mmCIF file of C-alpha atoms and ligand atoms in Angstrom:
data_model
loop_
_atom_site.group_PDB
_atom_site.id
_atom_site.type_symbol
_atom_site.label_atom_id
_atom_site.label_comp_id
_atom_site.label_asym_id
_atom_site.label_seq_id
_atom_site.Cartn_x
_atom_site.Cartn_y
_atom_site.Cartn_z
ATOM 1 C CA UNK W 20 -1.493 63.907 36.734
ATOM 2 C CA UNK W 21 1.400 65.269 34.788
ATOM 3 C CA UNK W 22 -0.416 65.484 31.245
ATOM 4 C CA UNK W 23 3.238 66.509 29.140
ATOM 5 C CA UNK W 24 4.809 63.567 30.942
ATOM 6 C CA UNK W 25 1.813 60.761 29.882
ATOM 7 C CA UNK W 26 1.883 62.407 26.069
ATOM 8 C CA UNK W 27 5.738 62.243 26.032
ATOM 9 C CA UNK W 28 5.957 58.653 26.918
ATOM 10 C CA UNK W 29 3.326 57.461 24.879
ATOM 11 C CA UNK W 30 5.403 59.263 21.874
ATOM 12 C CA UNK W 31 8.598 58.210 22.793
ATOM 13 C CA UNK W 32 7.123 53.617 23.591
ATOM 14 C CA UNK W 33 5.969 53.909 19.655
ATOM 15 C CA UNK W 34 8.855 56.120 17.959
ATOM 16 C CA UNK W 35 9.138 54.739 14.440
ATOM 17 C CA UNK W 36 12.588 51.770 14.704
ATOM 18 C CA UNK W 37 11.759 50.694 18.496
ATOM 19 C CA UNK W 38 9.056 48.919 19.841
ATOM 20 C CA UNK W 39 8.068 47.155 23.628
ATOM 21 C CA UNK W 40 10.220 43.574 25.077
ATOM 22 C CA UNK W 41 6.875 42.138 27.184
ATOM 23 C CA UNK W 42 8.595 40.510 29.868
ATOM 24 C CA UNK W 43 6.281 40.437 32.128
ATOM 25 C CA UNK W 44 5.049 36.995 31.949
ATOM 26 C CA UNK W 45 3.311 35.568 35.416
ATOM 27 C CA UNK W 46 5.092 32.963 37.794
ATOM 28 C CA UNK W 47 3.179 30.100 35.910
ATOM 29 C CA UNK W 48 3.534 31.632 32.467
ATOM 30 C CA UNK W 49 6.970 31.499 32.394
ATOM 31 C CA UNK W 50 7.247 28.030 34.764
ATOM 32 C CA UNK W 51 5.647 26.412 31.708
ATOM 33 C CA UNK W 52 7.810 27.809 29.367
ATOM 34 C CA UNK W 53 10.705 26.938 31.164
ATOM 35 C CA UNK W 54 9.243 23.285 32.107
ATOM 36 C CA UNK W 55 9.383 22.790 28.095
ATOM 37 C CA UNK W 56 12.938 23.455 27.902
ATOM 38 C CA UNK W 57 13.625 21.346 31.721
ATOM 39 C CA UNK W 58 14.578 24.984 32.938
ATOM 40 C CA UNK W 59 14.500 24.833 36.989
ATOM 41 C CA UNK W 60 11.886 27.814 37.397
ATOM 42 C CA UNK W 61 13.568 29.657 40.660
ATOM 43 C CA UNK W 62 13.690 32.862 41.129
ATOM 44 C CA UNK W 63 17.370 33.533 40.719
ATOM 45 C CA UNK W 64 16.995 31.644 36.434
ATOM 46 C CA UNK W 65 14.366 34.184 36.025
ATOM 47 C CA UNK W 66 16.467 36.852 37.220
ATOM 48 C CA UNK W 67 19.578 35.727 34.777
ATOM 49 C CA UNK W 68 16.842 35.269 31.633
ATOM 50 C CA UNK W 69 15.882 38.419 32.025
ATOM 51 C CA UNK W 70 18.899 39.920 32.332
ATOM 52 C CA UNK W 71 20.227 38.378 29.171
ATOM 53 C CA UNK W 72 17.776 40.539 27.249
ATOM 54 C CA UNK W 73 18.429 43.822 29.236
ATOM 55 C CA UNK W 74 21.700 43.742 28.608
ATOM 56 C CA UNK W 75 22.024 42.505 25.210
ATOM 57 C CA UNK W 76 24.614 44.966 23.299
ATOM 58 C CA UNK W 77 22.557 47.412 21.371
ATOM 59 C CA UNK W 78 19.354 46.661 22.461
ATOM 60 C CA UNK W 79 18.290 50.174 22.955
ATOM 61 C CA UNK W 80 18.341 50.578 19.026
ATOM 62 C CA UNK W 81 15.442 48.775 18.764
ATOM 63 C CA UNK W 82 13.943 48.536 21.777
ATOM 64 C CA UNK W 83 11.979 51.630 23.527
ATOM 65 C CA UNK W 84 10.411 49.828 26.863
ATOM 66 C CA UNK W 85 10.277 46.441 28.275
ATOM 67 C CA UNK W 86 7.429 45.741 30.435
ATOM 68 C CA UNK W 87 8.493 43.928 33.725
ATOM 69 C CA UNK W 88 6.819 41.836 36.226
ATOM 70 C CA UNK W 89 6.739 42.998 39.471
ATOM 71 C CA UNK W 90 9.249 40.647 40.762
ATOM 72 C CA UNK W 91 11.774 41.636 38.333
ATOM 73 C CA UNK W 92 10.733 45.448 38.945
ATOM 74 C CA UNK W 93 12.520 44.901 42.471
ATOM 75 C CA UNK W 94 15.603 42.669 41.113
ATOM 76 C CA UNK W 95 18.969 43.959 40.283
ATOM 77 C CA UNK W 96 21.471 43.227 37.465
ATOM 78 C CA UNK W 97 25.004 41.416 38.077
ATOM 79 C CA UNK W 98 26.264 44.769 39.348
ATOM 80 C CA UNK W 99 23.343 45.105 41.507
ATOM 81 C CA UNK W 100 22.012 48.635 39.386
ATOM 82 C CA UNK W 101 18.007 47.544 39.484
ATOM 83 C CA UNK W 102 16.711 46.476 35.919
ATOM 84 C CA UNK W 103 14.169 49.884 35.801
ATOM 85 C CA UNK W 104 17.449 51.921 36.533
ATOM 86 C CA UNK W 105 19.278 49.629 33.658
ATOM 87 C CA UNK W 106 16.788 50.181 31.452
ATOM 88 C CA UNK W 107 16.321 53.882 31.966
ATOM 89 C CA UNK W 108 20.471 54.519 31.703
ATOM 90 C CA UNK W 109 19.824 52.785 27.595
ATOM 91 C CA UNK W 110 16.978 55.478 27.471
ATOM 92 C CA UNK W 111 14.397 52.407 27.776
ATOM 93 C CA UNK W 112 11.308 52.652 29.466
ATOM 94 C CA UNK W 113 10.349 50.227 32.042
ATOM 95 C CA UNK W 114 6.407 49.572 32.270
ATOM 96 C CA UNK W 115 5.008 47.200 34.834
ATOM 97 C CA UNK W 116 2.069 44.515 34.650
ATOM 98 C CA UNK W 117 -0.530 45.620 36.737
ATOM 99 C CA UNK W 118 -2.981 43.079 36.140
ATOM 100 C CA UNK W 119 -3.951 39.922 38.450
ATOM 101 C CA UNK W 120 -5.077 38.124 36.134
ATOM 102 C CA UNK W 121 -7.803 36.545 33.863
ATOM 103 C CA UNK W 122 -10.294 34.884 35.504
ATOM 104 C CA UNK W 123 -13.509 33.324 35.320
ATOM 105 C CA UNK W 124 -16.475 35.328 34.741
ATOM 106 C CA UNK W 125 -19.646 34.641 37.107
ATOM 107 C CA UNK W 126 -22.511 32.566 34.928
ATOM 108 C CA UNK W 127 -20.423 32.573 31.475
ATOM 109 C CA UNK W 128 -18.905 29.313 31.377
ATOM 110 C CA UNK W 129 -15.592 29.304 29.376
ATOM 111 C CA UNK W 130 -15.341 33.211 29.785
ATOM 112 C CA UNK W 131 -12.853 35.588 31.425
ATOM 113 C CA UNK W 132 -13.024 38.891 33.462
ATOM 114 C CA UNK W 133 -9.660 40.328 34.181
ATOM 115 C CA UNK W 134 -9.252 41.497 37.626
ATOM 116 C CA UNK W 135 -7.138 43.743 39.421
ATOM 117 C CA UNK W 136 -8.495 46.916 40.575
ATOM 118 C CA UNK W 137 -8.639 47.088 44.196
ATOM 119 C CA UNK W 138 -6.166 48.672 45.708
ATOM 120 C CA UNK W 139 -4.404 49.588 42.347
ATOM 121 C CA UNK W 140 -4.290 53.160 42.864
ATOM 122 C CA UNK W 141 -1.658 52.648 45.792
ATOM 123 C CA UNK W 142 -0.070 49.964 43.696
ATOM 124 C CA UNK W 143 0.752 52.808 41.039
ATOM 125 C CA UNK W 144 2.102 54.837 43.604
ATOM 126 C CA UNK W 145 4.968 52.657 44.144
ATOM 127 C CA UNK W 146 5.481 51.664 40.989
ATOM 128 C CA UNK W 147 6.226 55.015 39.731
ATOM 129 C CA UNK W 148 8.614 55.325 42.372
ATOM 130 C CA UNK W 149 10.459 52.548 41.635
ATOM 131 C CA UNK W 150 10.558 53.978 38.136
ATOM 132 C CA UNK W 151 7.493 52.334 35.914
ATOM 133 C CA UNK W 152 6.439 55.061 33.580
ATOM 134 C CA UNK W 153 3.642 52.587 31.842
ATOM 135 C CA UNK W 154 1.397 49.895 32.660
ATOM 136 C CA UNK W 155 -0.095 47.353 31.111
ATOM 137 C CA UNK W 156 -3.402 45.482 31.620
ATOM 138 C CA UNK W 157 -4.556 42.595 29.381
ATOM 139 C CA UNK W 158 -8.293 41.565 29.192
ATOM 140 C CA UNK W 159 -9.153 37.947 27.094
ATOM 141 C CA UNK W 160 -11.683 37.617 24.603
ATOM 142 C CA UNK W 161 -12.612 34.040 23.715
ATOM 143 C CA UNK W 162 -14.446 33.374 20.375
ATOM 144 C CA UNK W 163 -16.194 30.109 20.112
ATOM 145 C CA UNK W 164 -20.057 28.951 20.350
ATOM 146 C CA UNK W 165 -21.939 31.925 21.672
ATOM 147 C CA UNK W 166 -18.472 33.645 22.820
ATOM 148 C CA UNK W 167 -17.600 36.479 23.654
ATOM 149 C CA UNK W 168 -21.232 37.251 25.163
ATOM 150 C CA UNK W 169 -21.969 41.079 25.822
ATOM 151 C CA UNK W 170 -21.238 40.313 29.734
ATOM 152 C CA UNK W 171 -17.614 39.091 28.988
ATOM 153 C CA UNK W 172 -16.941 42.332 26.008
ATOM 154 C CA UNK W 173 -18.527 44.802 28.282
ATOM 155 C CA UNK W 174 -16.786 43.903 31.831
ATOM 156 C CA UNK W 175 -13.377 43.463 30.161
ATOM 157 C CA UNK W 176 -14.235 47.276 28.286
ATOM 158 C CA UNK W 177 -15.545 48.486 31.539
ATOM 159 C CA UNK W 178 -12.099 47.524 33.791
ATOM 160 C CA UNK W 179 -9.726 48.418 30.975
ATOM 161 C CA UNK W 180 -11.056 51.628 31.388
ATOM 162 C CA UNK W 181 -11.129 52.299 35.183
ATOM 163 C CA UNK W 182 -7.449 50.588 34.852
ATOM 164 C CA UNK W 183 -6.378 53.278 32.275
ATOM 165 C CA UNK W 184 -7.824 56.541 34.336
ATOM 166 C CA UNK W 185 -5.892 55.491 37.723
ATOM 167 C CA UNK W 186 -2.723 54.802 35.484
ATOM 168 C CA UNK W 187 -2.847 58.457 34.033
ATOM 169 C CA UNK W 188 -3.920 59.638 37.329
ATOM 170 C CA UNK W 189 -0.543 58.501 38.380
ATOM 171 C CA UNK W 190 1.046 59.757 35.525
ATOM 172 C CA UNK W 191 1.659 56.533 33.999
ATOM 173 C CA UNK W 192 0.715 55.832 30.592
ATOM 174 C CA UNK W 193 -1.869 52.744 30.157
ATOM 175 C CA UNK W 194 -1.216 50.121 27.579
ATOM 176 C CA UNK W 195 -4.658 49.235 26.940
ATOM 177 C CA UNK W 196 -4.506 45.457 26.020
ATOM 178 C CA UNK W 197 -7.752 43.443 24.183
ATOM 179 C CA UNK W 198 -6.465 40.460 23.329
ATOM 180 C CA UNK W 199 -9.199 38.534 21.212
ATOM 181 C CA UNK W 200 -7.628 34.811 21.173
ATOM 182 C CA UNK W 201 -6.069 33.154 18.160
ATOM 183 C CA UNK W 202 -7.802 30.051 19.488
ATOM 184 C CA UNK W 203 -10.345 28.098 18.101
ATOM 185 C CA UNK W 204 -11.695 27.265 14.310
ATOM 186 C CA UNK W 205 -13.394 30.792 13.278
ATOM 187 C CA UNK W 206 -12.396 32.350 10.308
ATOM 188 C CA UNK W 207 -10.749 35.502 9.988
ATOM 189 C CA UNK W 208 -14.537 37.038 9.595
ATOM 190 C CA UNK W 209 -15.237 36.451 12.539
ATOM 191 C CA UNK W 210 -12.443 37.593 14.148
ATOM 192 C CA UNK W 211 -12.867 40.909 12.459
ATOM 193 C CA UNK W 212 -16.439 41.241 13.522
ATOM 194 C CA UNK W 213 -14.922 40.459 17.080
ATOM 195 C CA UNK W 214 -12.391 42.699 17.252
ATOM 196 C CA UNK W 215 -14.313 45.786 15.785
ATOM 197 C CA UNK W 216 -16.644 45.323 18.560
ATOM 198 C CA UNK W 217 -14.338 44.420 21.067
ATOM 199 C CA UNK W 218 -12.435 47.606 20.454
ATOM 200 C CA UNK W 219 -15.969 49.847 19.178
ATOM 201 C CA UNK W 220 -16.595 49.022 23.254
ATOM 202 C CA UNK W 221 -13.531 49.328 25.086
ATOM 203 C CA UNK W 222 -13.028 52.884 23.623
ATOM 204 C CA UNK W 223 -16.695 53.937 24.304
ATOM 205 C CA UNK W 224 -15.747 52.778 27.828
ATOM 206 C CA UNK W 225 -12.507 54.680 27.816
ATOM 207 C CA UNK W 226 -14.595 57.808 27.056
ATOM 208 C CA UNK W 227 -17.127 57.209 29.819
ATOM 209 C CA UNK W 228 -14.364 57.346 32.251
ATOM 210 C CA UNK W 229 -12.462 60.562 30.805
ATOM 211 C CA UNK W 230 -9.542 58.470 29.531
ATOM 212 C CA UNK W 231 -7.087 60.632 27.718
ATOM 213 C CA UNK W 232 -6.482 59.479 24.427
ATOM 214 C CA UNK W 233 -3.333 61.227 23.580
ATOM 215 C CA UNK W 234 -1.937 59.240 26.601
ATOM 216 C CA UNK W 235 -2.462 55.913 25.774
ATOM 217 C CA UNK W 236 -0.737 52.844 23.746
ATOM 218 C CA UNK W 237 -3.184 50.756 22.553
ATOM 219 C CA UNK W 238 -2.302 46.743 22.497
ATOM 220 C CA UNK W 239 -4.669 45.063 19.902
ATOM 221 C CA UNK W 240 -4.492 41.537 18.425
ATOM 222 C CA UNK W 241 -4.321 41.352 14.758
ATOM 223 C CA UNK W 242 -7.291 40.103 12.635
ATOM 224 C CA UNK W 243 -6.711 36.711 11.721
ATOM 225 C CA UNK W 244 -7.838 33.015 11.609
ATOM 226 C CA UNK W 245 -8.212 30.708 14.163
ATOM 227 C CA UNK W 246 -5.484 28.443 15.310
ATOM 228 C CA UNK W 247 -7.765 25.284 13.390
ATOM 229 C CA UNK W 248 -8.988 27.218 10.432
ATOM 230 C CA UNK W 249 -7.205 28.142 7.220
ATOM 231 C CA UNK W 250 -4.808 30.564 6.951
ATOM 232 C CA UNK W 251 -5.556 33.711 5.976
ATOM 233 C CA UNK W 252 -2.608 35.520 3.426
ATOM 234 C CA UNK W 253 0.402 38.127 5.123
ATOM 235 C CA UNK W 254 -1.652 40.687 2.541
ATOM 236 C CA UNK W 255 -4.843 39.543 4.101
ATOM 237 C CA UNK W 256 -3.986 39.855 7.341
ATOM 238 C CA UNK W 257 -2.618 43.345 7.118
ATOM 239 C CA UNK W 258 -5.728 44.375 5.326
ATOM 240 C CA UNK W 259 -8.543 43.516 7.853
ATOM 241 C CA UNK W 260 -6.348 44.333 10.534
ATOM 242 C CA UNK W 261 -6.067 48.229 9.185
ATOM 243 C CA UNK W 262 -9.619 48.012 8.155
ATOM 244 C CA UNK W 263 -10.948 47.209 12.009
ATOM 245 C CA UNK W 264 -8.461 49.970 13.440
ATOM 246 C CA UNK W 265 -9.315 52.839 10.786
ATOM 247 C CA UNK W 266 -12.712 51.831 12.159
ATOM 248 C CA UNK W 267 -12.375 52.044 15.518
ATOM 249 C CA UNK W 268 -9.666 53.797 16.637
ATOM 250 C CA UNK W 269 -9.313 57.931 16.789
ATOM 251 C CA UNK W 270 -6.206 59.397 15.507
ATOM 252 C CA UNK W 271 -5.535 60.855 19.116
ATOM 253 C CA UNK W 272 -3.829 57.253 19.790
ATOM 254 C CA UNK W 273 -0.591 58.266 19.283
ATOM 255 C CA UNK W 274 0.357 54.206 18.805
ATOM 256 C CA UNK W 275 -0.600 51.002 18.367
ATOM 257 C CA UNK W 276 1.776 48.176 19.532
ATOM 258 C CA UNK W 277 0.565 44.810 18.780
ATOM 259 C CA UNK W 278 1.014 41.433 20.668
ATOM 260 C CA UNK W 279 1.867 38.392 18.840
ATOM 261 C CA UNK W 280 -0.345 35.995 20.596
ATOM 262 C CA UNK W 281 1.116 32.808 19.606
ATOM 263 C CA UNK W 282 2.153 33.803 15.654
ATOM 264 C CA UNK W 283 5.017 32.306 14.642
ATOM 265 C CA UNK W 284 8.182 34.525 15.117
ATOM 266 C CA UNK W 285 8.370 35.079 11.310
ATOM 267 C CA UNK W 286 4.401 35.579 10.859
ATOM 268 C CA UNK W 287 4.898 38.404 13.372
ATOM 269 C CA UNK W 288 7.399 40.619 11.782
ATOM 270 C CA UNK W 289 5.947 39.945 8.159
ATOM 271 C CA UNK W 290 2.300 41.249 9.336
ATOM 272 C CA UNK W 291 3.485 44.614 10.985
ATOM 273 C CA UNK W 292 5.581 45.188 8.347
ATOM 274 C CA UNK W 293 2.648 44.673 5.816
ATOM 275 C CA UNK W 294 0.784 46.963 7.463
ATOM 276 C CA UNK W 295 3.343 49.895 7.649
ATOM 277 C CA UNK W 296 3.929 49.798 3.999
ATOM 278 C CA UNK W 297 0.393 50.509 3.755
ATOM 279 C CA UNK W 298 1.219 53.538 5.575
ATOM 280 C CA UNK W 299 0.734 56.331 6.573
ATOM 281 C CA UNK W 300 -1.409 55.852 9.216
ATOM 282 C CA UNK W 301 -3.023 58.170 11.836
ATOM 283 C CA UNK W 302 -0.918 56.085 14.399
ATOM 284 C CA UNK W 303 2.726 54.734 14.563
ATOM 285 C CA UNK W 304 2.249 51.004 14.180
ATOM 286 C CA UNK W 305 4.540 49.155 16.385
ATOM 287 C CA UNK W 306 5.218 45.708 18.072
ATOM 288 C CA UNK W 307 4.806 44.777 21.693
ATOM 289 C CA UNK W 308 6.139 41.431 21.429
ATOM 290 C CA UNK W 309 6.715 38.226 24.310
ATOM 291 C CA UNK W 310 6.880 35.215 22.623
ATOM 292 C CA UNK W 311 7.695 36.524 19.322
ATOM 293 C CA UNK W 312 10.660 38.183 20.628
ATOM 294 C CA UNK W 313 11.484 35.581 23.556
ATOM 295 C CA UNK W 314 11.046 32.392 21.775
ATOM 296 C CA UNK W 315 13.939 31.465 19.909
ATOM 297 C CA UNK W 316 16.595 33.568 22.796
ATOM 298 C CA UNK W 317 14.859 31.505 25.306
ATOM 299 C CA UNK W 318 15.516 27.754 23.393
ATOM 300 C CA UNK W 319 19.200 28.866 22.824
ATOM 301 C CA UNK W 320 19.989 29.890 25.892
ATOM 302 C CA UNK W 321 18.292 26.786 27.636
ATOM 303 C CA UNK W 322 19.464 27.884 31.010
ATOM 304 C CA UNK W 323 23.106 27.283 30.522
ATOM 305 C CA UNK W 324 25.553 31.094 31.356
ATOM 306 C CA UNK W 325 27.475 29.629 28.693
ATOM 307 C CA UNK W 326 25.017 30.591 26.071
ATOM 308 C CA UNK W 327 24.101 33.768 27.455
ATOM 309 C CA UNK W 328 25.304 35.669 24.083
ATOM 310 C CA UNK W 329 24.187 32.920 21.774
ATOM 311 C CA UNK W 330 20.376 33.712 23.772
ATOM 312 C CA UNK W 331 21.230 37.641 23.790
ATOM 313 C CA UNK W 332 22.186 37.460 19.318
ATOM 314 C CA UNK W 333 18.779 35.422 18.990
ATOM 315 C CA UNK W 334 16.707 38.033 20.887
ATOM 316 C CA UNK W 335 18.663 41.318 18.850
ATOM 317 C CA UNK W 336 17.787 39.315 15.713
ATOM 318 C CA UNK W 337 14.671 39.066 16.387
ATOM 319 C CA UNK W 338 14.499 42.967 17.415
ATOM 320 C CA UNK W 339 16.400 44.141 14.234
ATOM 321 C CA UNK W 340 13.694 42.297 12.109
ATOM 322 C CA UNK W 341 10.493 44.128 13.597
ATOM 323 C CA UNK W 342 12.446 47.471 13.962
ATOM 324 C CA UNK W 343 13.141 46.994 10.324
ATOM 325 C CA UNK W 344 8.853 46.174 10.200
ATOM 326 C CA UNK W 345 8.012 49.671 12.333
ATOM 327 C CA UNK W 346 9.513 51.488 8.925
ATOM 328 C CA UNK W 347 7.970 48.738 6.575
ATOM 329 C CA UNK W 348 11.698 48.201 5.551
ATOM 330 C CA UNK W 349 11.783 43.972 6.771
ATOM 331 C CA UNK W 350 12.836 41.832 4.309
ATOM 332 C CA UNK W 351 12.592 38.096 4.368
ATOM 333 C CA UNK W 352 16.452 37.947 3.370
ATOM 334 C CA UNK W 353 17.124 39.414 7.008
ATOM 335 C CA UNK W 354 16.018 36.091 8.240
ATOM 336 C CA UNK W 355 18.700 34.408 6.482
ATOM 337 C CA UNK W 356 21.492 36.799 8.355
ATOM 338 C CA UNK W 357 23.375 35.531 11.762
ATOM 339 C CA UNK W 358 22.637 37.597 14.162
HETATM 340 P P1 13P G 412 2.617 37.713 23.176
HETATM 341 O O1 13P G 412 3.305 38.611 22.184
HETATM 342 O O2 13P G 412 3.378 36.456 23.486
HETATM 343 O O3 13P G 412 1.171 37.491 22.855
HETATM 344 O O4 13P G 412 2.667 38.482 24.565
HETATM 345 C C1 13P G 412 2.380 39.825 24.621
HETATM 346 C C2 13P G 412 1.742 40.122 25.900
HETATM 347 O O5 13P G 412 2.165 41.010 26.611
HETATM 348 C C3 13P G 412 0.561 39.361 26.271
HETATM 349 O O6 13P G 412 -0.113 40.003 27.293
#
């Protein structure tokens, strides 16, 4: 375990201006995205996509690591220099998924256990060799009647954990995902309650197994209603969101890089760049984007190579915009701007 090497690269993913690209959507993640569009999901059109983002002009300005899939981990660009190589020449970080998946807990009907720890340690091995510096691991946290139950909270806590001590064993720096779903009708109460505990466990957990905090990126969901209940303000969003992680999370996290988990593009940007005017905080407060980011590059690119730049200006927009929220320095006028 290199210790200097895990605390520099947790630093340098949540630098104030650049946050993470998550590219590392699953075979059927990104077949369904591409199914919406009638994009033929082969290998070769997930290949190109990704490339587009990669080597967008300029992306390094706002971009510090993309986390890849372990498919694209092994692909090459055009000029057949491997993405992690790529990346690493715009000094980006590649990270890996290292998950297998969510899936369904024994005896709690509707609930989740992420799995993937068998034979991970040898899995971390490679990876590092073929140049992954982070990881990433996402556990699922349903709210609805009765959900989460202890069982789901504390299995998810208790793998996160055992994922994030053979990642720094391997001198690779965890991102230590909770995602507590947007879905359902709860208020934003209850989704504060949620994710208080939700996180109040996972770093008890991280503690049991000798997790080291100053080499870690932590990967929260915001606080915030449920997809079918009213929405809560930008203000009150950024509020209960700081509230839960001044809470729960020690100031050894160097950084906290938040998904978007299905927040419109705009809704995104506006929240983390709430919260950093707030500032300062104990941690750098940064994005970790996929479909936030992805969204709008993916629809105007629509698989054709002619509109590989178009795709490429949509994704640096996009980029610019929560860069600009990393410094709370966004403003809604930057919407209005072409790329
Ligand atoms: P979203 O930003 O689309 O939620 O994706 C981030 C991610 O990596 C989910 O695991």
């Amino acid at each position: 375990m290199d210790i200097a090497l895990l605390q520099q690269t947790a630093r340098r993913m949540v630098a104030p201006g650049r946050g993470v690209l998550a590219a590392d959507e699953s075979h059927p993640t990104i077949g369904k995205r591409f199914a919406a569009l009638g994009i033929e999901a082969s290998e070769e059109n997930r290949r190109v996509y990704r490339q587009m983002f990669f080597q967008s002009p300029g992306i390094e300005e706002f971009i510090s690591g993309v986390i890849l899939f372990d498919e694209t981990i092994r692909q090459c660009d055009d000029q057949g220099t491997a993405f992690a190589q790529l990346l690493a020449s715009k000094d980006i970080i590649a990270g890996i998924k290292v998950d297998r998946g969510a899936k369904p807990l024994a005896g709690h009907p509707g609930e989740t256990v992420t799995e993937g720890l068998d034979g991970l340690r040898d899995r971390l091995t490679e990876y590092f060799q073929l140049g992954a510096r982070f990881a990433k691991w996402r556990a699922v946290i349903s709210i609805g009647d009765g959900m989460p139950s202890r069982a789901s909270v504390e299995t998810d806590a208790h793998a996160l954990a055992r994922y994030a001590a053979l990642c720094q064993e391997a001198s690779i720096v965890p991102i230590v995902e909770p995602e507590v779903l947007m879905d359902g009708n709860h208020d934003i109460d209850t989704c504060e309650s949620v994710t208080t505990d939700v996180l109040q466990r996972t770093f008890s957990h991280l503690a049991a197994q000798g997790v080291m905090l100053d080499g870690i990126v932590l990967k929260p969901s915001m606080v915030i209603h449920g997809t079918g209940a009213a929405a809560a303000t930008i203000d009150e969003v950024a509020e209960r969101t700081l509230r839960c992680l001044q809470r729960t999370v020690p100031a050894a996290v160097p950084g906290i890089a938040f998904l978007s988990g299905g927040q419109s593009d705009e809704d995104a940007t506006a929240h983390l760049d709430a919260m950093n005017r707030r500032g300062p905080h104990p941690w750098n407060l940064t994005f970790s984007y996929g479909r936030a980011l992805q969204a709008h590059a993916m629809q105007t690119w629509g698989g054709a190579p002619e509109a590989i730049e178009t795709g490429s200006q949509a994704f640096l927009k996009r980029a610019r915009c929560n860069s600009a929220a990393t410094r709370g320095a966004w403003e809604s006028s930057m919407e209005q701007a072409t790329a």
